[in-house]
mmCIF file of C-alpha atoms and ligand atoms in Angstrom:
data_model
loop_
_atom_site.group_PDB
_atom_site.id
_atom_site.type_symbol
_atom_site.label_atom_id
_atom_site.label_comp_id
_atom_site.label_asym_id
_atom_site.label_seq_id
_atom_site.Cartn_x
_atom_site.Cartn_y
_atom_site.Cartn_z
ATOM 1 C CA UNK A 1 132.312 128.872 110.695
ATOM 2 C CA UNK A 2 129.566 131.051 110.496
ATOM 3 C CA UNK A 3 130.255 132.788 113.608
ATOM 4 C CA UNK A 4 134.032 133.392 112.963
ATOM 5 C CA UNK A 5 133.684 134.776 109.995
ATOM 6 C CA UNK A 6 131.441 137.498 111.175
ATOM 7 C CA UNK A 7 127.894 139.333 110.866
ATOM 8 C CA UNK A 8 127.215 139.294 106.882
ATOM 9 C CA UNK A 9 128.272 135.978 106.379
ATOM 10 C CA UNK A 10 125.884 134.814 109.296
ATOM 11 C CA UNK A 11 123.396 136.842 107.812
ATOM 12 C CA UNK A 12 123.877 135.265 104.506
ATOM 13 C CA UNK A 13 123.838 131.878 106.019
ATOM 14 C CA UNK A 14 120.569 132.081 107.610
ATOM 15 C CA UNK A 15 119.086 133.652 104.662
ATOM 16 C CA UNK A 16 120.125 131.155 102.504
ATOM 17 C CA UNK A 17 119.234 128.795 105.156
ATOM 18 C CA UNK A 18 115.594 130.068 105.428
ATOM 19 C CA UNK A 19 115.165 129.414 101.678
ATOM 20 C CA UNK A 20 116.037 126.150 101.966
ATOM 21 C CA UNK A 21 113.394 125.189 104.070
ATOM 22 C CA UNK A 22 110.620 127.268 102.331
ATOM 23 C CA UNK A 23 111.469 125.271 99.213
ATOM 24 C CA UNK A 24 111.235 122.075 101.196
ATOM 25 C CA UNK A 25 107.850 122.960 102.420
ATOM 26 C CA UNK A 26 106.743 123.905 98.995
ATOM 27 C CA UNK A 27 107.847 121.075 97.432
ATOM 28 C CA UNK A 28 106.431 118.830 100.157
ATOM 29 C CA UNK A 29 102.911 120.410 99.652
ATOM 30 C CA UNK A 30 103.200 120.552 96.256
ATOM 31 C CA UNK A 31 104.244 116.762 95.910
ATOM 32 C CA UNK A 32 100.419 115.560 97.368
ATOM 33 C CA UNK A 33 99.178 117.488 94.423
ATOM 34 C CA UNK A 34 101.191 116.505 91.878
ATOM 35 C CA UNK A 35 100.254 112.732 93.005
ATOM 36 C CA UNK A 36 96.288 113.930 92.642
ATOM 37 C CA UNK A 37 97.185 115.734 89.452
ATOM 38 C CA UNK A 38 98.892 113.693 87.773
ATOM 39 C CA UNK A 39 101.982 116.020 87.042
ATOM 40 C CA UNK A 40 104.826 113.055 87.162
ATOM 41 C CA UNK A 41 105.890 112.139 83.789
ATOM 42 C CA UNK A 42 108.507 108.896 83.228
ATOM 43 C CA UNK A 43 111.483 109.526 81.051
ATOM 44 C CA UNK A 44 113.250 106.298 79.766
ATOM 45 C CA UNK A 45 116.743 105.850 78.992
ATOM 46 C CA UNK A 46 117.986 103.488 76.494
ATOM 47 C CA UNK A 47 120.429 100.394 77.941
ATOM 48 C CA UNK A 48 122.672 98.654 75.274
ATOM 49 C CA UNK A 49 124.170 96.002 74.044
ATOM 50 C CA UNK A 50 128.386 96.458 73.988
ATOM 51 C CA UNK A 51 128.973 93.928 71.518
ATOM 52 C CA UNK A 52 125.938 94.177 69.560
ATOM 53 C CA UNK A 53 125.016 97.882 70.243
ATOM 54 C CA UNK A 54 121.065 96.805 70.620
ATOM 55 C CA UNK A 55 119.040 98.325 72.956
ATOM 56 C CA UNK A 56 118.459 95.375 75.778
ATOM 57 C CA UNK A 57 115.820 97.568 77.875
ATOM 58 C CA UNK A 58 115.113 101.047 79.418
ATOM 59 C CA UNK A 59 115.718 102.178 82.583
ATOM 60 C CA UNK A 60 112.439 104.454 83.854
ATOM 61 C CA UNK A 61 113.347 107.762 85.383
ATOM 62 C CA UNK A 62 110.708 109.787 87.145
ATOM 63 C CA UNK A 63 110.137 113.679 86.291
ATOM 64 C CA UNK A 64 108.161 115.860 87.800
ATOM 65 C CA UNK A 65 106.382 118.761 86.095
ATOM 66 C CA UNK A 66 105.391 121.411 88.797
ATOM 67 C CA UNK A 67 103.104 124.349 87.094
ATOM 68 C CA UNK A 68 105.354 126.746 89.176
ATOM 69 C CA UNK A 69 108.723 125.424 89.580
ATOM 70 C CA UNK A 70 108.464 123.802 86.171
ATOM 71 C CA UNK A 71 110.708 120.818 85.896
ATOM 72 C CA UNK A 72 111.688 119.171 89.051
ATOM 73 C CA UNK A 73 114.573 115.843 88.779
ATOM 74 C CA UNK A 74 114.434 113.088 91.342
ATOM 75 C CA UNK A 75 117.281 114.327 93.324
ATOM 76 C CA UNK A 76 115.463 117.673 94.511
ATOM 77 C CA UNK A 77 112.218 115.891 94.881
ATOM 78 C CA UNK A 78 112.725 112.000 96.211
ATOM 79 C CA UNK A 79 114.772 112.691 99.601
ATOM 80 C CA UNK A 80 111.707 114.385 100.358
ATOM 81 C CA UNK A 81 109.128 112.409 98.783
ATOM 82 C CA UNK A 82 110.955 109.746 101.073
ATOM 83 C CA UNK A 83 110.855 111.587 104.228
ATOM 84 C CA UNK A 84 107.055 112.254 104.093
ATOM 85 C CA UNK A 85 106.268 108.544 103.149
ATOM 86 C CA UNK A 86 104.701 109.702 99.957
ATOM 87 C CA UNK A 87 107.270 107.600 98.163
ATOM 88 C CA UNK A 88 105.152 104.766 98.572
ATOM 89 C CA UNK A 89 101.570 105.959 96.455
ATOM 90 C CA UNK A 90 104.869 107.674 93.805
ATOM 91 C CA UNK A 91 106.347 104.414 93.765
ATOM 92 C CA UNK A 92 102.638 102.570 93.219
ATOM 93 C CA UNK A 93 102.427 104.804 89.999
ATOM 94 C CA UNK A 94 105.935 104.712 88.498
ATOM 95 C CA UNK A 95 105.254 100.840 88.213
ATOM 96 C CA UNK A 96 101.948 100.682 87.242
ATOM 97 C CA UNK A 97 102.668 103.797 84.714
ATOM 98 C CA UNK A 98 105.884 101.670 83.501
ATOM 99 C CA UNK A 99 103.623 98.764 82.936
ATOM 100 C CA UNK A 100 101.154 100.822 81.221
ATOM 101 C CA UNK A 101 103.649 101.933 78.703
ATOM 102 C CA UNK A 102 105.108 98.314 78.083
ATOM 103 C CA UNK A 103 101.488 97.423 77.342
ATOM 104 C CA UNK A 104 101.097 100.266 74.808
ATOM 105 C CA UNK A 105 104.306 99.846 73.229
ATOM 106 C CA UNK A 106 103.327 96.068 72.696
ATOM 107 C CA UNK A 107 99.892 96.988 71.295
ATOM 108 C CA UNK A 108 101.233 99.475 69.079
ATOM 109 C CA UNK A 109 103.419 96.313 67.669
ATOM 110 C CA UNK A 110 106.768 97.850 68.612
ATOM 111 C CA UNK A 111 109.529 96.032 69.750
ATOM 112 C CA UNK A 112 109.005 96.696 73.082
ATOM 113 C CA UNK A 113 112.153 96.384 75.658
ATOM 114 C CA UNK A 114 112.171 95.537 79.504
ATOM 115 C CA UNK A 115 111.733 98.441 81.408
ATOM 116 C CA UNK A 116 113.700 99.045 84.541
ATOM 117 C CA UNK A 117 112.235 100.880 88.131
ATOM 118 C CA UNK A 118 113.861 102.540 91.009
ATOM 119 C CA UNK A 119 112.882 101.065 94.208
ATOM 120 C CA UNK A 120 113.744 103.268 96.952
ATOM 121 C CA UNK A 121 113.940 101.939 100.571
ATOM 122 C CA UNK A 122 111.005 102.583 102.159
ATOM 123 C CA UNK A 123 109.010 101.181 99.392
ATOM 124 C CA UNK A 124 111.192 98.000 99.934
ATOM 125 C CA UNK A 125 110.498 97.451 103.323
ATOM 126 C CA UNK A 126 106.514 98.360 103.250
ATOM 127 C CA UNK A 127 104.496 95.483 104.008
ATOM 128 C CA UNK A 128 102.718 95.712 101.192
ATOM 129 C CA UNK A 129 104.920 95.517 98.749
ATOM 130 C CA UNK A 130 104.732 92.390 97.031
ATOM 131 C CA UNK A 131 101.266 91.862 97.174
ATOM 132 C CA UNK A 132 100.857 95.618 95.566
ATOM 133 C CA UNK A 133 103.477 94.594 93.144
ATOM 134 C CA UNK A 134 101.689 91.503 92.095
ATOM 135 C CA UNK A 135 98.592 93.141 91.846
ATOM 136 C CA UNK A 136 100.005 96.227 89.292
ATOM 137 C CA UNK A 137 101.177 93.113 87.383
ATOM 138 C CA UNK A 138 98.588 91.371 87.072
ATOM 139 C CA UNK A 139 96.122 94.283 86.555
ATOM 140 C CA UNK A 140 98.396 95.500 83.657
ATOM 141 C CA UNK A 141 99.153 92.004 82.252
ATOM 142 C CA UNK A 142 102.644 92.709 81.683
ATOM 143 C CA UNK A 143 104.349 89.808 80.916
ATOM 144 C CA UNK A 144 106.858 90.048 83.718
ATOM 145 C CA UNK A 145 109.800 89.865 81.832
ATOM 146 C CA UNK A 146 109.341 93.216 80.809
ATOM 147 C CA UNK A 147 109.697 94.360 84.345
ATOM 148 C CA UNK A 148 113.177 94.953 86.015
ATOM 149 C CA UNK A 149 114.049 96.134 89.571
ATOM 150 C CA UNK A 150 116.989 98.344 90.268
ATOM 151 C CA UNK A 151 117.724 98.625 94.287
ATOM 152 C CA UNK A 152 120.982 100.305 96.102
ATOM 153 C CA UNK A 153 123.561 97.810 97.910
ATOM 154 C CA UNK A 154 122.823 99.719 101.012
ATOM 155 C CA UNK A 155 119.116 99.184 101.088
ATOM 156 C CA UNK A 156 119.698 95.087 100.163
ATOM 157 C CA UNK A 157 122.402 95.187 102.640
ATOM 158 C CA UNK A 158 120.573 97.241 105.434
ATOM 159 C CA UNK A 159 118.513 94.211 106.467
ATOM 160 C CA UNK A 160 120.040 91.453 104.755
ATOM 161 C CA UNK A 161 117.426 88.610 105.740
ATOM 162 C CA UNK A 162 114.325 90.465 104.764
ATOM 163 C CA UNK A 163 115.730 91.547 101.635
ATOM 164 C CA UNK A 164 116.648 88.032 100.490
ATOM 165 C CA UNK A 165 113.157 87.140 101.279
ATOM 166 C CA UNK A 166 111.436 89.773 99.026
ATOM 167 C CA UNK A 167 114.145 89.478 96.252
ATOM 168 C CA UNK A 168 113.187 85.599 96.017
ATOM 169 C CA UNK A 169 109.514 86.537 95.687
ATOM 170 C CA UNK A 170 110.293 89.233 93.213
ATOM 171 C CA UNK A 171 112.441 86.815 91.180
ATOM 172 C CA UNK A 172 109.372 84.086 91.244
ATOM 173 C CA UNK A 173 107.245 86.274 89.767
ATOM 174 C CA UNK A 174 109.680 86.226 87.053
ATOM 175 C CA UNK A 175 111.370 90.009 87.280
ATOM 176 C CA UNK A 176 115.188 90.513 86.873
ATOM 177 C CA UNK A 177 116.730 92.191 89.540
ATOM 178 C CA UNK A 178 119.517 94.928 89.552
ATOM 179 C CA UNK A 179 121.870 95.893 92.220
ATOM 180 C CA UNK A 180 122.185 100.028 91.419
ATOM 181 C CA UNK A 181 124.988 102.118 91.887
ATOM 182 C CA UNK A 182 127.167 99.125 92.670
ATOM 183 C CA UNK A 183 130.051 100.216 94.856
ATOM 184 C CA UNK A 184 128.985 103.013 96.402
ATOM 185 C CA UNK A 185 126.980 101.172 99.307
ATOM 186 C CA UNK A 186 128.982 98.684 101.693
ATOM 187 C CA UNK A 187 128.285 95.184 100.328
ATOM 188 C CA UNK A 188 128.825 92.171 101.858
ATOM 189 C CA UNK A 189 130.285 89.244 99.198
ATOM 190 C CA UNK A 190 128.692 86.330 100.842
ATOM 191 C CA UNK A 191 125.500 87.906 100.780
ATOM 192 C CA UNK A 192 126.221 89.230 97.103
ATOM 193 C CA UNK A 193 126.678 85.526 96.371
ATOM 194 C CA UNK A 194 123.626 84.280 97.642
ATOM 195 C CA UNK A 195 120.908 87.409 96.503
ATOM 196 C CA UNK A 196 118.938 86.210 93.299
ATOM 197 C CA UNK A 197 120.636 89.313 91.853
ATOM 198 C CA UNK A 198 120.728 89.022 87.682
ATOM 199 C CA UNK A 199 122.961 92.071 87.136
ATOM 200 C CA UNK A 200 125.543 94.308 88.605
ATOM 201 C CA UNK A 201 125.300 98.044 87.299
ATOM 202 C CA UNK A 202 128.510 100.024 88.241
ATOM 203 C CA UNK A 203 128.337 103.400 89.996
ATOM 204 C CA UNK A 204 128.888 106.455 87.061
ATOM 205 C CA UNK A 205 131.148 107.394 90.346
ATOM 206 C CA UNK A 206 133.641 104.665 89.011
ATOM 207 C CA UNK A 207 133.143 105.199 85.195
ATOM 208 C CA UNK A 208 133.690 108.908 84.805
ATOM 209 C CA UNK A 209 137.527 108.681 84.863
ATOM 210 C CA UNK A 210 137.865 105.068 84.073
ATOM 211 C CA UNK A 211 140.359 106.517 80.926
ATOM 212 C CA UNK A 212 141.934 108.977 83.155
ATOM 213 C CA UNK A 213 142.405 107.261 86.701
ATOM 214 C CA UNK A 214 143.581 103.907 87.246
ATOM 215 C CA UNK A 215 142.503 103.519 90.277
ATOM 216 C CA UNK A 216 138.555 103.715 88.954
ATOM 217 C CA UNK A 217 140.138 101.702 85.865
ATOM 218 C CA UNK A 218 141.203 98.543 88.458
ATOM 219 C CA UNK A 219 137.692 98.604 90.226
ATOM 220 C CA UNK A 220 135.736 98.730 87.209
ATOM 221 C CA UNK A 221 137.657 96.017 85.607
ATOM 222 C CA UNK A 222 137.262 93.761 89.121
ATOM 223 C CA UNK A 223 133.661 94.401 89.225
ATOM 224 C CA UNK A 224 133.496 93.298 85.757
ATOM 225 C CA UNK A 225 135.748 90.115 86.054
ATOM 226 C CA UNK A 226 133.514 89.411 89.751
ATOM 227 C CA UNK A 227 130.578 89.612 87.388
ATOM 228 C CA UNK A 228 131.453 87.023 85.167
ATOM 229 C CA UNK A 229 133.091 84.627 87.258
ATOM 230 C CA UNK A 230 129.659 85.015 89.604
ATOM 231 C CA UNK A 231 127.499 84.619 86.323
ATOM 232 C CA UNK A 232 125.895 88.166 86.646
ATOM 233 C CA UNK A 233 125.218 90.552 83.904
ATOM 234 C CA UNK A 234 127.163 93.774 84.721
ATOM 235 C CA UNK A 235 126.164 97.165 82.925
ATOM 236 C CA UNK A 236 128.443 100.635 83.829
ATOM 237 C CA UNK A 237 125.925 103.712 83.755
ATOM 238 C CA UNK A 238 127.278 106.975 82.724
ATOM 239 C CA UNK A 239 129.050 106.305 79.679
ATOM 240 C CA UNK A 240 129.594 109.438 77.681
ATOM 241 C CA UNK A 241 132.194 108.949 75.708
ATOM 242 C CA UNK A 242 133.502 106.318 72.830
ATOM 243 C CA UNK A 243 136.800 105.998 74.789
ATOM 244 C CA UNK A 244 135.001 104.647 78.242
ATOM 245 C CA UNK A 245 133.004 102.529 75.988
ATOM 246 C CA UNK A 246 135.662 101.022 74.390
ATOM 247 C CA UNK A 247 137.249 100.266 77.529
ATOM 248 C CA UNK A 248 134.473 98.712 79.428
ATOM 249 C CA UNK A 249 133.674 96.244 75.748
ATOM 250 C CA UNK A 250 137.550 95.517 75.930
ATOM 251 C CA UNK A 251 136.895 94.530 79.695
ATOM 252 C CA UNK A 252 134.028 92.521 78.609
ATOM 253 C CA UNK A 253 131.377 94.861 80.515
ATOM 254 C CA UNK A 254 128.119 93.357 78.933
ATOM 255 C CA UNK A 255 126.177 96.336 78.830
ATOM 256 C CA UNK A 256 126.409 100.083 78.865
ATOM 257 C CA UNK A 257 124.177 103.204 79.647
ATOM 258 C CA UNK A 258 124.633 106.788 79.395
ATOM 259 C CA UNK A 259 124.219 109.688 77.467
ATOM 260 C CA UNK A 260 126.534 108.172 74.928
ATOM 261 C CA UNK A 261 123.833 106.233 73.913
ATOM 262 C CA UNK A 262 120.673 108.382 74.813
ATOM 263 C CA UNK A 263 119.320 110.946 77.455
ATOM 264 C CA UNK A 264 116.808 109.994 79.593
ATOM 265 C CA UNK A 265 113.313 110.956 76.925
ATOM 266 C CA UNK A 266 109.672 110.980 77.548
ATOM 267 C CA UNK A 267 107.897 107.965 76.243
ATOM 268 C CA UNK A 268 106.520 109.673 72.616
ATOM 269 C CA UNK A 269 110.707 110.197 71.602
ATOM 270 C CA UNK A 270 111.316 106.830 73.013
ATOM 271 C CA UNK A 271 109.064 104.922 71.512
ATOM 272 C CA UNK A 272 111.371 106.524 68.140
ATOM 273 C CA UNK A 273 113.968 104.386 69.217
ATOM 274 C CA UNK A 274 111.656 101.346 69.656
ATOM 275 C CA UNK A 275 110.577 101.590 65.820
ATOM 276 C CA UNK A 276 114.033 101.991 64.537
ATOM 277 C CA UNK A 277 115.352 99.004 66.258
ATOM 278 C CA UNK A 278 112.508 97.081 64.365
ATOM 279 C CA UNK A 279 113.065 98.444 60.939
ATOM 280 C CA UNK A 280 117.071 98.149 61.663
ATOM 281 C CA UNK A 281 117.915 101.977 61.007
ATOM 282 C CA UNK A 282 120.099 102.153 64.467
ATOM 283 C CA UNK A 283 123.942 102.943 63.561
HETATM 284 P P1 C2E B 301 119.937 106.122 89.215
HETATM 285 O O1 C2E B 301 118.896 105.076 89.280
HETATM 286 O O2 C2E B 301 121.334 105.718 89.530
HETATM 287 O O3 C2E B 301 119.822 106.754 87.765
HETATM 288 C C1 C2E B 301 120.904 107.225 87.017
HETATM 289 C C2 C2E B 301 120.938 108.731 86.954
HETATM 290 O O4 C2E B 301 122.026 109.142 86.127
HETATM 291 C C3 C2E B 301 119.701 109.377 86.324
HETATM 292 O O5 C2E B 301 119.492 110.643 86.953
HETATM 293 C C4 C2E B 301 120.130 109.595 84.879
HETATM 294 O O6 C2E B 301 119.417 110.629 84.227
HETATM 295 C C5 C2E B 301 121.577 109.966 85.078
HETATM 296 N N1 C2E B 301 122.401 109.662 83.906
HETATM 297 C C6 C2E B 301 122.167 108.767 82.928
HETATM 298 N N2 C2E B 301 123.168 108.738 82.033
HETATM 299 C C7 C2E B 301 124.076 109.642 82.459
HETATM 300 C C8 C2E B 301 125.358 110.073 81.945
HETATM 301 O O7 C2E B 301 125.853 109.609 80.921
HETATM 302 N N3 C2E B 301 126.007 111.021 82.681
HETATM 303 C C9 C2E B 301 125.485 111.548 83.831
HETATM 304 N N4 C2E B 301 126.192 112.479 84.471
HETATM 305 N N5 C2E B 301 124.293 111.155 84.340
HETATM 306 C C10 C2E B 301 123.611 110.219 83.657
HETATM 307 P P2 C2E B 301 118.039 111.114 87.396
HETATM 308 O O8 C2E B 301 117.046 110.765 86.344
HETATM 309 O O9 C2E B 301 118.151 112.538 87.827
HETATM 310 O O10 C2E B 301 117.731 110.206 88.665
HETATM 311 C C11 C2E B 301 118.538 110.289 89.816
HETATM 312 C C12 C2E B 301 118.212 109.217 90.811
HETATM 313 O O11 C2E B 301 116.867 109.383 91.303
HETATM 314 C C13 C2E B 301 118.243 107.818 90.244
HETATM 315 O O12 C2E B 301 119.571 107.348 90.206
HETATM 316 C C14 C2E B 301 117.359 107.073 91.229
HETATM 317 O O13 C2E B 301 118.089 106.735 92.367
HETATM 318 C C15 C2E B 301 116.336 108.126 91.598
HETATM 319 N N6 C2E B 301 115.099 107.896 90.824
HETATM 320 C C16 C2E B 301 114.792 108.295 89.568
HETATM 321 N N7 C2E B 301 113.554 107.885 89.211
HETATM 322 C C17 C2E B 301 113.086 107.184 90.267
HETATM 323 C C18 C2E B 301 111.842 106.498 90.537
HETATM 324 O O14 C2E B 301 110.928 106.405 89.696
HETATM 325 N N8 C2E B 301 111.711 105.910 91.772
HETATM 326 C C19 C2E B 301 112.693 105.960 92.710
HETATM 327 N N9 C2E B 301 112.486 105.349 93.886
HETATM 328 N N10 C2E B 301 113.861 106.591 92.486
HETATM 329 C C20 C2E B 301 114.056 107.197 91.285
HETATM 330 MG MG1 MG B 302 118.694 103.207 88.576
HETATM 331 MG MG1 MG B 303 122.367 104.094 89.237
HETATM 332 MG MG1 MG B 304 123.347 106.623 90.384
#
C-alpha cells in the first residue's frame, strides 16, 4: 500500500514505523528498571455480586509508573514484557505483591476479598511455576482462598495435557481458577468439561452490545446457561451500564465486573471499598 500510494505516504510510514521501534526499545530497557525500582503499582477492581450487589473479590491489574513516560497500562507494556521473558520475575511480584496486600488488608481487620491474578503464558508453562507459586504462598501466609487465577482459553487450550496437570496442582493448593476472556480463544468442550475450572468470565467483546446486538445477546445467554448446567460460576467483565446489568441478572449471570461497579484503583482507594462493605454503607 505504501508503495502505491506514493513518496510522502512511504515517508510517513517509515517514520512512524521508526518510532515504533524506538518506543519498544525504550520500554524494553526501561522495564529491567522498573523491576529493580520498584515502579509497578497493582490497581484492583471490584467483582460483584448480581443478586446481592456485594463485592465477591478483586481482580489485580498491573500499572506501571515510568518517571518519563509516566503511566504505562498492560497492553503497551506486557506483549513486550512477554517477548523478553521478563514476564516471569513481573509475574513473581504481582503475586507475591497481591498476597502482600491480602495480608495487610487482613491485619488492618478489613473485610478482605479474594484477589484475582493474570497469568500470562509463558509464566504458565515455566518450570518453575508451581513450586514458585507455593513458595510466595507460603512465605506470605495467605490463606489460599484469597488467591484466584485468571488464564486465557488459548493458553489452557494450547497444550491441553500440561495445563490440566498444573491447573490440578493449582486447585490442591486450594486457589479458584478462572478461564479469562471466555470466547475469544478456541476452546475445546470436552476439555472445558474436564479442567478444574471454578468460573467462566465472558469476553467484554460479547457484553458491550449485549442490549443492542442479538447476536452477542444469544452467546452471552449460552455461556451463561453452559455455566450453570456445568456447575461453574460465570462473571461478564465490562459492564458499564444498568441496562447490561440487568440483562446478564435476568440471565442469571452470577457475577459482574466493570466500570459500572468500579475502575480499576490503587490499593489505598480500594481498601475504601473494603471498609464500607464492613460497616454496610455500599448502595
Ligand atoms: P483482562 O484480564 O481481561 O482485564 C480486563 C481489562 O478490562 C483491564 O484492562 C480492565 O481495566 C479493563 N476493564 C475493566 N472494566 C472495564 C469496563 O467496564 N470497560 C472497559 N472498556 N474496560 C474495562 P487493563 O488493566 O488495561 O489490563 C489489560 C490486560 O492486561 C488484562 O486483561 C490482562 O490480560 C493483562 N494484565 C493486566 N495485569 C496483568 C498482570 O498483572 N499480569 C499479567 N500476566 N497480565 C496482566
Ligand atoms: Mg483478567
Ligand atoms: Mg478478561
Ligand atoms: Mg479482556
Amino acid at each position: 500500500h505504501a508503495k502505491s500510494k506514493g513518496r510522502n505516504n512511504h515517508q510517513f510510514f517509515t517514520s512512524e514505523m521508526n518510532a515504533r521501534v524506538v518506543r519498544r526499545l525504550a520500554i524494553e530497557s526501561r522495564l529491567h528498571r522498573a523491576l529493580k525500582q520498584g515502579e509497578f503499582e497493582l490497581y484492583y477492581q471490584p467483582k460483584m455480586d448480581l443478586v446481592s450487589g456485594k463485592m465477591t473479590g478483586a481482580e489485580a491489574l498491573i500499572r506501571w509508573h515510568d518517571p518519563e513516560l509516566g503511566l504505562v497500562v498492560p497492553e503497551q507494556f506486557m506483549a513486550i514484557a512477554e517477548e523478553c521473558g521478563l514476564i516471569v520475575p513481573i509475574g513473581r511480584w504481582v503475586l507475591r505483591e497481591a498476597c502482600r496486600q491480602v495480608q495487610t488488608w487482613l491485619a488492618n481487620g478489613l473485610h478482605a476479598v479474594p484477589v484475582a491474578v493474570n497469568i500470562s503464558a509463558l509464566e504458565f508453562r515455566h518450570k518453575d511455576f508451581l513450586t514458585s507459586f507455593a513458595l510466595t504462598l507460603k512465605e506470605t501466609g495467605v490463606p489460599p482462598r484469597f488467591v484466584q487465577v485468571e488464564l486465557t482459553e488459548s493458553l489452557l487450550m494450547h497444550n491441553a495435557e500440561s495445563s490440566m496437570a498444573v491447573l490440578r496442582a493449582l486447585k490442591r493448593m486450594g486457589i479458584a481458577l478462572v478461564i479469562d476472556d471466555f470466547g475469544t480463544g478456541y476452546s475445546s468442550l470436552s476439555y472445558l468439561k474436564q479442567f478444574p475450572i471454578d468460573t467462566l468470565k465472558i469476553d467484554q467483546s460479547f457484553v458491550r452490545d449485549i442490549v443492542s446486538d442479538g447476536d452477542d445477546a444469544s452467546i452471552v445467554s449460552a455461556v451463561i446457561g453452559m455455566g450453570i448446567k456445568l456447575k461453574r460460576r460465570v462473571i461478564a467483565e465490562g459492564v458499564e451500564t444498568q441496562e447490561q446489568r440487568a440483562f446478564l441478572l435476568a440471565q442469571h449471570c452470577d457475577e459482574a465486573q466493570g466500570y459500572l461497579f468500579g475502575y480499576p484503583v490503587p490499593a489505598k482507594e480500594f481498601a475504601l471499598s473494603l471498609d464500607q462493605q464492613v460497616h454496610g454503607l455500599r448502595e
